[in-house]
Coordinates of C-alpha atoms and ligand atoms in Angstrom, one line a residue:
X56 CA 124.5 179.3 99.9
X57 CA 123.6 176.6 102.1
X58 CA 124.6 176.7 106.0
X59 CA 126.3 173.3 106.9
X60 CA 126.7 171.9 110.5
X61 CA 130.6 171.0 110.7
X62 CA 132.3 169.5 113.8
X63 CA 135.8 169.9 114.3
X64 CA 136.7 166.8 116.0
X65 CA 140.0 167.3 118.3
X66 CA 141.2 164.0 120.0
X67 CA 143.2 164.6 123.0
X68 CA 145.5 162.6 125.1
X69 CA 147.2 164.7 127.7
X70 CA 147.1 168.2 125.7
X71 CA 146.4 170.2 129.2
X72 CA 148.6 172.8 127.8
X73 CA 147.1 173.2 124.3
X74 CA 143.2 172.4 124.7
X75 CA 142.2 175.7 126.0
X76 CA 144.0 177.8 123.5
X77 CA 143.0 175.8 120.5
X78 CA 139.5 176.0 121.4
X79 CA 139.9 180.0 121.6
X80 CA 141.8 179.8 118.3
X81 CA 139.1 178.0 116.4
X82 CA 136.5 180.0 118.0
X83 CA 138.1 183.2 116.4
X84 CA 138.2 181.7 113.1
X85 CA 134.3 180.7 113.3
X86 CA 133.5 184.3 113.7
X87 CA 134.4 184.7 110.3
X88 CA 132.3 181.5 108.8
X89 CA 128.9 181.5 108.0
X90 CA 128.4 177.7 108.8
X91 CA 127.2 176.3 112.0
X92 CA 130.6 175.5 113.3
X93 CA 131.2 173.1 116.6
X94 CA 134.1 171.5 118.4
X95 CA 134.0 168.0 119.7
X96 CA 137.0 167.1 122.0
X97 CA 137.2 163.2 122.3
X98 CA 139.5 162.7 125.3
X99 CA 140.7 159.4 126.6
X100 CA 140.6 159.9 130.2
X101 CA 144.1 162.0 129.8
X102 CA 145.6 161.8 133.3
X103 CA 146.6 165.2 133.1
X104 CA 143.1 166.5 133.3
X105 CA 142.6 167.6 129.8
X106 CA 139.0 167.0 130.3
X107 CA 138.8 169.7 133.2
X108 CA 139.7 172.3 131.1
X109 CA 137.3 171.7 128.4
X110 CA 134.5 171.7 130.9
X111 CA 135.9 175.0 132.4
X112 CA 135.7 176.5 128.8
X113 CA 131.9 174.8 128.5
X114 CA 130.8 177.1 131.7
X115 CA 131.1 180.0 129.4
X116 CA 128.1 180.6 127.3
X117 CA 130.1 181.7 124.3
X118 CA 131.3 178.3 124.1
X119 CA 128.1 176.7 123.6
X120 CA 129.2 174.9 120.7
X121 CA 132.0 173.3 122.5
X122 CA 131.0 169.3 123.2
X123 CA 133.0 166.5 125.0
X124 CA 133.1 163.2 124.8
X125 CA 135.0 160.7 127.1
X126 CA 136.3 157.4 126.6
X127 CA 138.8 154.7 127.4
X128 CA 142.4 155.0 125.4
X129 CA 142.4 152.8 122.8
X130 CA 144.4 154.8 120.2
X131 CA 143.6 157.7 117.7
X132 CA 141.7 155.9 115.3
X133 CA 139.3 154.6 117.7
X134 CA 139.1 158.1 119.1
X135 CA 138.1 159.5 115.8
X136 CA 135.6 156.7 115.2
X137 CA 134.0 157.5 118.2
X138 CA 133.9 161.3 117.6
X139 CA 132.7 160.9 113.9
X140 CA 129.7 158.5 115.5
X141 CA 128.7 160.9 117.7
X142 CA 129.2 163.8 115.2
X143 CA 126.9 162.2 113.1
X144 CA 124.2 160.5 115.6
X145 CA 124.0 163.0 118.4
X146 CA 125.2 166.3 116.7
X147 CA 123.4 165.5 113.3
X148 CA 126.7 167.2 111.7
X149 CA 127.0 167.5 107.9
X150 CA 130.8 167.6 108.0
X151 CA 133.4 166.4 110.3
X152 CA 137.1 167.9 110.6
X153 CA 139.8 165.6 111.8
X154 CA 142.5 168.2 113.6
X155 CA 145.1 167.6 115.8
X156 CA 144.8 169.8 119.2
X157 CA 148.7 170.6 119.5
X158 CA 148.5 173.6 116.7
X159 CA 150.4 171.4 114.5
X160 CA 147.2 172.3 112.1
X161 CA 146.6 175.9 111.8
X162 CA 143.4 177.1 112.8
X163 CA 143.3 179.9 110.1
X164 CA 143.3 177.1 107.7
X165 CA 140.2 175.6 108.8
X166 CA 138.1 177.9 106.4
X167 CA 140.0 177.0 103.4
X168 CA 139.7 173.4 104.1
X169 CA 135.7 174.1 104.5
X170 CA 135.7 176.2 101.2
X171 CA 137.2 173.5 99.2
X172 CA 134.6 171.1 100.5
X173 CA 131.7 173.4 99.8
X174 CA 133.1 174.0 96.2
X175 CA 132.3 170.3 95.6
X176 CA 134.4 167.8 97.1
X177 CA 133.5 165.0 99.7
X178 CA 136.8 164.5 101.3
X179 CA 139.5 167.6 101.6
X180 CA 143.1 167.1 103.0
X181 CA 145.0 169.8 104.3
X182 CA 148.1 168.4 102.6
X183 CA 151.8 168.8 103.2
X184 CA 153.0 167.5 100.1
X185 CA 151.4 169.4 97.3
X186 CA 152.7 172.9 96.2
X187 CA 152.3 175.6 98.7
X188 CA 152.2 173.0 101.6
X189 CA 155.1 172.1 104.0
X190 CA 156.6 170.4 106.8
X191 CA 158.7 171.9 109.7
X192 CA 162.1 173.3 108.4
X193 CA 163.7 172.0 111.7
X194 CA 162.7 168.3 110.8
X195 CA 165.6 166.1 110.9
X196 CA 166.5 163.8 108.4
X197 CA 164.8 160.7 110.4
X198 CA 161.4 162.4 110.8
X199 CA 161.4 163.4 107.2
X200 CA 162.3 159.4 105.9
X201 CA 159.5 158.7 108.5
X202 CA 157.0 160.9 106.9
X203 CA 158.1 160.0 103.7
X204 CA 158.2 156.4 104.3
X205 CA 154.5 156.3 105.5
X206 CA 153.2 158.2 102.4
X207 CA 155.1 155.8 100.2
X208 CA 153.7 153.2 101.9
X209 CA 149.9 154.8 101.5
X210 CA 150.6 155.5 98.1
X211 CA 152.3 152.2 96.8
X212 CA 151.2 149.7 99.1
X213 CA 147.6 150.7 100.1
X214 CA 147.2 151.9 96.3
X215 CA 146.1 155.4 96.7
X216 CA 148.5 156.6 93.7
X217 CA 146.8 159.9 93.1
X218 CA 147.3 161.3 96.6
X219 CA 150.2 163.2 98.0
X220 CA 149.7 163.3 101.6
X221 CA 147.8 159.9 102.6
X222 CA 148.6 160.1 106.3
X223 CA 147.4 163.9 107.0
X224 CA 145.6 164.2 110.1
X225 CA 143.9 167.5 109.2
X226 CA 140.7 167.0 107.3
X227 CA 137.5 167.8 106.1
X228 CA 134.7 165.1 105.2
X229 CA 130.9 165.0 104.2
X230 CA 129.1 163.0 106.9
X231 CA 127.1 161.1 103.9
X232 CA 130.2 159.8 102.7
X233 CA 131.1 158.6 106.1
X234 CA 127.5 157.0 106.7
X235 CA 128.5 154.4 103.9
X236 CA 131.3 153.5 105.7
X237 CA 131.4 150.6 108.2
X238 CA 133.8 151.5 110.9
X239 CA 134.5 147.9 112.0
X240 CA 135.6 146.8 108.7
X241 CA 138.4 149.0 108.6
X242 CA 140.0 147.2 111.6
X243 CA 142.2 149.7 113.0
X244 CA 142.9 151.2 116.3
X245 CA 145.9 153.8 115.9
X246 CA 147.2 156.2 113.2
X247 CA 146.7 153.6 110.6
X248 CA 143.0 154.9 110.6
X249 CA 144.2 157.9 108.4
X250 CA 145.1 155.5 105.3
X251 CA 142.5 153.1 106.1
X252 CA 139.6 155.7 105.8
X253 CA 141.1 157.5 103.0
X254 CA 141.3 154.2 100.9
X255 CA 137.6 153.5 101.9
X256 CA 136.4 156.9 100.7
X257 CA 138.5 156.6 97.5
X258 CA 137.2 153.0 96.8
X259 CA 133.9 154.5 97.4
X260 CA 134.3 157.2 94.6
X261 CA 134.6 160.1 97.0
X262 CA 136.0 163.3 95.4
X263 CA 139.1 163.8 97.0
X264 CA 140.8 167.4 96.9
X265 CA 144.2 168.2 98.4
X266 CA 144.7 171.9 99.8
X267 CA 148.0 173.0 100.7
X268 CA 148.8 173.5 104.6
X269 CA 152.0 174.1 106.6
X270 CA 152.7 171.5 109.5
X271 CA 153.9 173.4 112.6
X272 CA 155.7 171.1 115.1
X273 CA 154.0 171.3 118.7
X274 CA 155.7 173.1 121.1
X275 CA 153.5 171.6 124.1
X276 CA 153.6 168.2 125.0
X277 CA 154.8 165.1 122.8
X278 CA 153.7 163.1 119.9
X279 CA 151.7 160.1 121.0
X280 CA 152.7 158.0 118.1
X281 CA 154.3 154.7 119.2
X282 CA 155.7 151.5 117.8
X283 CA 152.5 149.6 117.8
X284 CA 151.0 152.3 115.5
X285 CA 153.7 152.0 112.9
X286 CA 153.6 148.4 113.1
X287 CA 149.7 148.5 112.5
X288 CA 150.4 150.7 109.7
X289 CA 152.4 148.9 107.7
X290 CA 150.2 145.6 108.2
X291 CA 147.0 147.6 107.3
X292 CA 148.6 148.9 104.2
X293 CA 149.5 145.4 102.9
X294 CA 145.9 144.3 104.1
X295 CA 144.4 146.8 101.9
X296 CA 146.7 145.8 99.1
X297 CA 145.9 142.2 99.6
X298 CA 142.2 142.7 99.5
X299 CA 141.7 145.5 96.9
X300 CA 144.0 144.3 94.5
X301 CA 143.9 140.8 92.6
X302 CA 147.0 141.8 90.9
X303 CA 148.8 141.3 94.1
X304 CA 147.2 138.1 95.2
X305 CA 148.2 137.0 91.7
X306 CA 151.8 138.2 92.1
X307 CA 152.1 136.4 95.5
X308 CA 151.0 133.1 93.8
X309 CA 153.5 133.7 91.1
X310 CA 156.1 134.5 94.0
X311 CA 155.6 131.3 95.7
X312 CA 155.6 129.2 92.9
X313 CA 159.0 130.8 92.0
X314 CA 160.2 130.1 95.4
X315 CA 159.4 126.4 95.1
X316 CA 160.9 126.5 91.5
X317 CA 164.1 128.2 93.1
X318 CA 164.6 126.0 96.0
X319 CA 163.8 122.7 93.8
X320 CA 166.1 123.4 91.2
X321 CA 168.7 124.3 93.8
X322 CA 168.3 121.2 95.9
X323 CA 168.2 119.1 92.4
X324 CA 171.4 120.7 91.2
X325 CA 173.2 120.2 94.8
X326 CA 172.0 116.4 94.6
X327 CA 173.6 116.4 91.0
X328 CA 176.9 117.5 92.6
X329 CA 177.1 121.1 91.3
X330 CA 179.2 123.7 93.4
X331 CA 176.6 125.6 95.5
X332 CA 178.0 129.0 94.1
X333 CA 177.3 128.0 90.9
X334 CA 174.1 126.1 91.8
X335 CA 172.5 129.3 93.4
X336 CA 172.7 131.9 90.3
X337 CA 171.4 129.0 87.9
X338 CA 168.1 128.4 90.2
X339 CA 167.6 132.2 90.9
X340 CA 167.6 132.7 86.9
X341 CA 165.1 129.8 86.4
X342 CA 162.9 130.8 88.8
X343 CA 162.9 134.4 87.3
X344 CA 162.1 133.1 84.1
X345 CA 159.3 131.2 85.3
X346 CA 158.2 134.2 87.4
X347 CA 158.3 136.6 84.1
X348 CA 156.3 133.9 82.1
X349 CA 153.6 133.8 84.7
X350 CA 153.5 137.5 85.4
X351 CA 153.3 138.4 81.6
X352 CA 150.8 136.0 80.7
X353 CA 148.5 136.0 83.7
X354 CA 149.2 138.4 86.6
X355 CA 149.7 141.6 84.2
X356 CA 148.0 140.1 81.1
X357 CA 145.1 143.0 81.7
X358 CA 147.7 145.8 81.6
X359 CA 147.3 147.8 78.5
X360 CA 151.1 148.1 78.2
X361 CA 152.2 150.6 75.5
X362 CA 155.4 148.4 75.1
X363 CA 155.8 145.5 72.4
X364 CA 156.9 142.1 74.1
X365 CA 160.3 142.4 72.9
X366 CA 160.6 145.7 74.7
X367 CA 159.1 144.1 77.9
X368 CA 161.3 141.4 77.5
X369 CA 164.4 143.5 77.6
X370 CA 163.1 145.7 80.7
X371 CA 162.5 142.3 82.2
X372 CA 166.1 141.2 81.6
X373 CA 167.5 144.3 83.4
X374 CA 165.1 144.0 86.1
X375 CA 166.4 140.3 86.4
X376 CA 170.0 141.3 86.7
X377 CA 169.1 143.3 89.4
X378 CA 167.4 140.6 91.1
X379 CA 169.8 138.3 90.6
X380 CA 172.5 140.6 91.7
X381 CA 170.5 141.1 95.2
X382 CA 169.9 137.7 95.5
X383 CA 172.9 136.3 94.8
X384 CA 174.9 138.4 96.7
X385 CA 172.6 138.0 99.8
X386 CA 173.4 134.1 99.4
X387 CA 177.1 134.8 99.2
X388 CA 177.2 137.4 102.2
X389 CA 175.1 134.9 104.3
X390 CA 177.0 131.7 103.1
X391 CA 180.2 133.6 104.3
X392 CA 178.8 135.1 107.7
X393 CA 177.1 131.6 108.6
X394 CA 178.8 128.7 107.0
X395 CA 177.3 126.2 109.4
X396 CA 173.7 127.0 108.2
X397 CA 172.5 124.7 105.5
X398 CA 172.8 126.8 102.1
X399 CA 168.8 126.1 101.5
X400 CA 168.3 128.5 104.3
X401 CA 170.7 131.1 102.7
X402 CA 169.0 130.7 99.0
X403 CA 165.8 131.2 100.5
X404 CA 166.9 134.4 102.5
X405 CA 168.0 136.0 99.1
X406 CA 164.4 135.7 97.7
X407 CA 162.9 138.1 100.2
X408 CA 164.6 141.5 99.0
X409 CA 164.8 140.3 95.4
X410 CA 161.1 139.5 95.2
X411 CA 160.5 143.1 96.4
X412 CA 162.5 145.0 94.1
X413 CA 161.4 143.0 91.1
X414 CA 157.7 143.4 92.0
X415 CA 158.1 146.9 92.2
X416 CA 160.2 147.4 89.1
X417 CA 158.2 145.3 86.9
X418 CA 154.7 146.6 88.3
X419 CA 156.1 150.5 87.7
X420 CA 158.3 150.0 84.8
X421 CA 158.1 146.5 82.7
X422 CA 154.5 146.2 82.9
X423 CA 153.6 149.8 83.7
X424 CA 150.1 151.0 82.7
X425 CA 149.6 153.0 79.8
X426 CA 147.8 156.3 81.0
X427 CA 143.8 155.9 81.9
X428 CA 141.7 154.3 84.3
X429 CA 143.8 151.3 85.7
X430 CA 143.0 148.5 88.3
Ligands
LIG718 N1 141.7 160.7 122.2 C1 142.9 160.1 122.0 N2 143.3 158.8 122.1 N3 143.5 161.4 121.1 C2 145.0 161.0 120.7 C3 145.4 159.5 120.9 C4 144.4 158.6 121.6 O1 144.9 157.5 121.7 N4 146.8 159.6 120.2 C5 146.8 160.9 120.1 N5 145.7 161.4 120.4 C6 145.5 163.1 119.9 C7 146.6 163.7 120.3 O2 146.4 164.3 122.0 C8 146.7 164.9 119.4 O3 145.8 166.2 119.7 C9 146.4 164.2 118.1 O4 145.8 163.2 118.7 C10 147.5 163.8 117.2 O5 148.4 163.0 118.1 P1 150.0 163.6 117.7 O6 150.5 162.7 118.9 O7 150.5 164.9 118.4 O8 150.4 163.1 116.3 P2 151.4 163.4 115.6 O9 151.9 164.7 115.4 O10 152.8 162.3 115.9 O11 151.2 162.8 114.2 C11 150.4 163.9 113.3 O12 150.9 163.6 111.9 C12 150.5 162.4 111.4 C13 151.3 162.4 109.9 O13 152.6 162.4 110.0 C14 148.9 163.5 113.3 O14 148.2 164.6 112.5 C15 148.3 162.3 112.7 O15 147.1 162.1 112.6 C16 149.2 162.3 111.4 O16 149.0 160.7 111.0
LIG719 MN1 151.4 166.4 117.0

């Protein structure tokens, strides 16, 4: 079998207490591997002097395969992009690894990821959410929900349906695949890079495999994930959705028409002297019906649904009932809480949560695609 040149990219920001030992642990693993293994530390001028530790390591002849790339701090994604470019252009790597420098990813798992790649994958994910993988037992509810939420957004918003761990930061990727990707087009700086890159790889038809890994909580230093990373992550997922799915664009247009229908009917009924507590559910119902018809005959027309129109109609009615309840209870609650605000504002506020629930229930249930390749 051919020997590949692989570069393990370790982005670091204030990892002084981890970087030396992770380099040693990786080198120990490399001993048992028959590939040409390298380490590239991408440090953003860490104030704690992480880079000095790396330079010290480099003075040792046995660390001739350890490289250091310095730069300005611009986020995790920006650091990976720099590291990947350097690995391809200067180091001529066949494979790059993404890996945390804080021992959250076990160096012992590197050979397994490499093996999965050699067996025929372009993109291997060290996955916490496939059978055999795990997240730390000590994680509290909030941390679990946060990670789960990230994956749900990645899977259902960005459209990475078949993948269990979309946000994983431990991955092995073939560079011929990376060379097809224009990094600027990903338009991300922070942690959103993980989902953005994976989505791009999937849309290029890459063979993606998930290998189970245990994710270990760091003991030294702290996580660098910030609120701006979370905001970018969510916006990016919707951006991907918008740009890759005509279905969603159509759904958004239908949704907008529904808002106009809803508020239009509501205004007309109010002008006709109808009580606002009655006018509200009537206009909600009318817009739900127009939305369904447009979605059925336009947005989801191509879906090879197995259901008969009558069954779809039945499901639609049940979804409508849920949406109606959500929308109407929002209206009533807001009307009680803020009686001074015009009722049209309350009616508008009720549309947003109902529309989301409506989309997900209809897309994944009413108009669910029959098994087989989908759009
Ligand atoms: N150069 C550079 N610049 N390195 C950074 C930056 C940055 O702006 N931000 C973070 N890093 C480095 C850290 O020093 C660490 O080695 C690695 O990137 C991961 O950062 P952590 O801050 O430890 O990430 P985490 O534990 O919160 O998140 C992990 O899990 C996420 C999924 O739940 C990472 O594996 C993420 O990549 C992953 O998305
Ligand atoms: Mn970490």
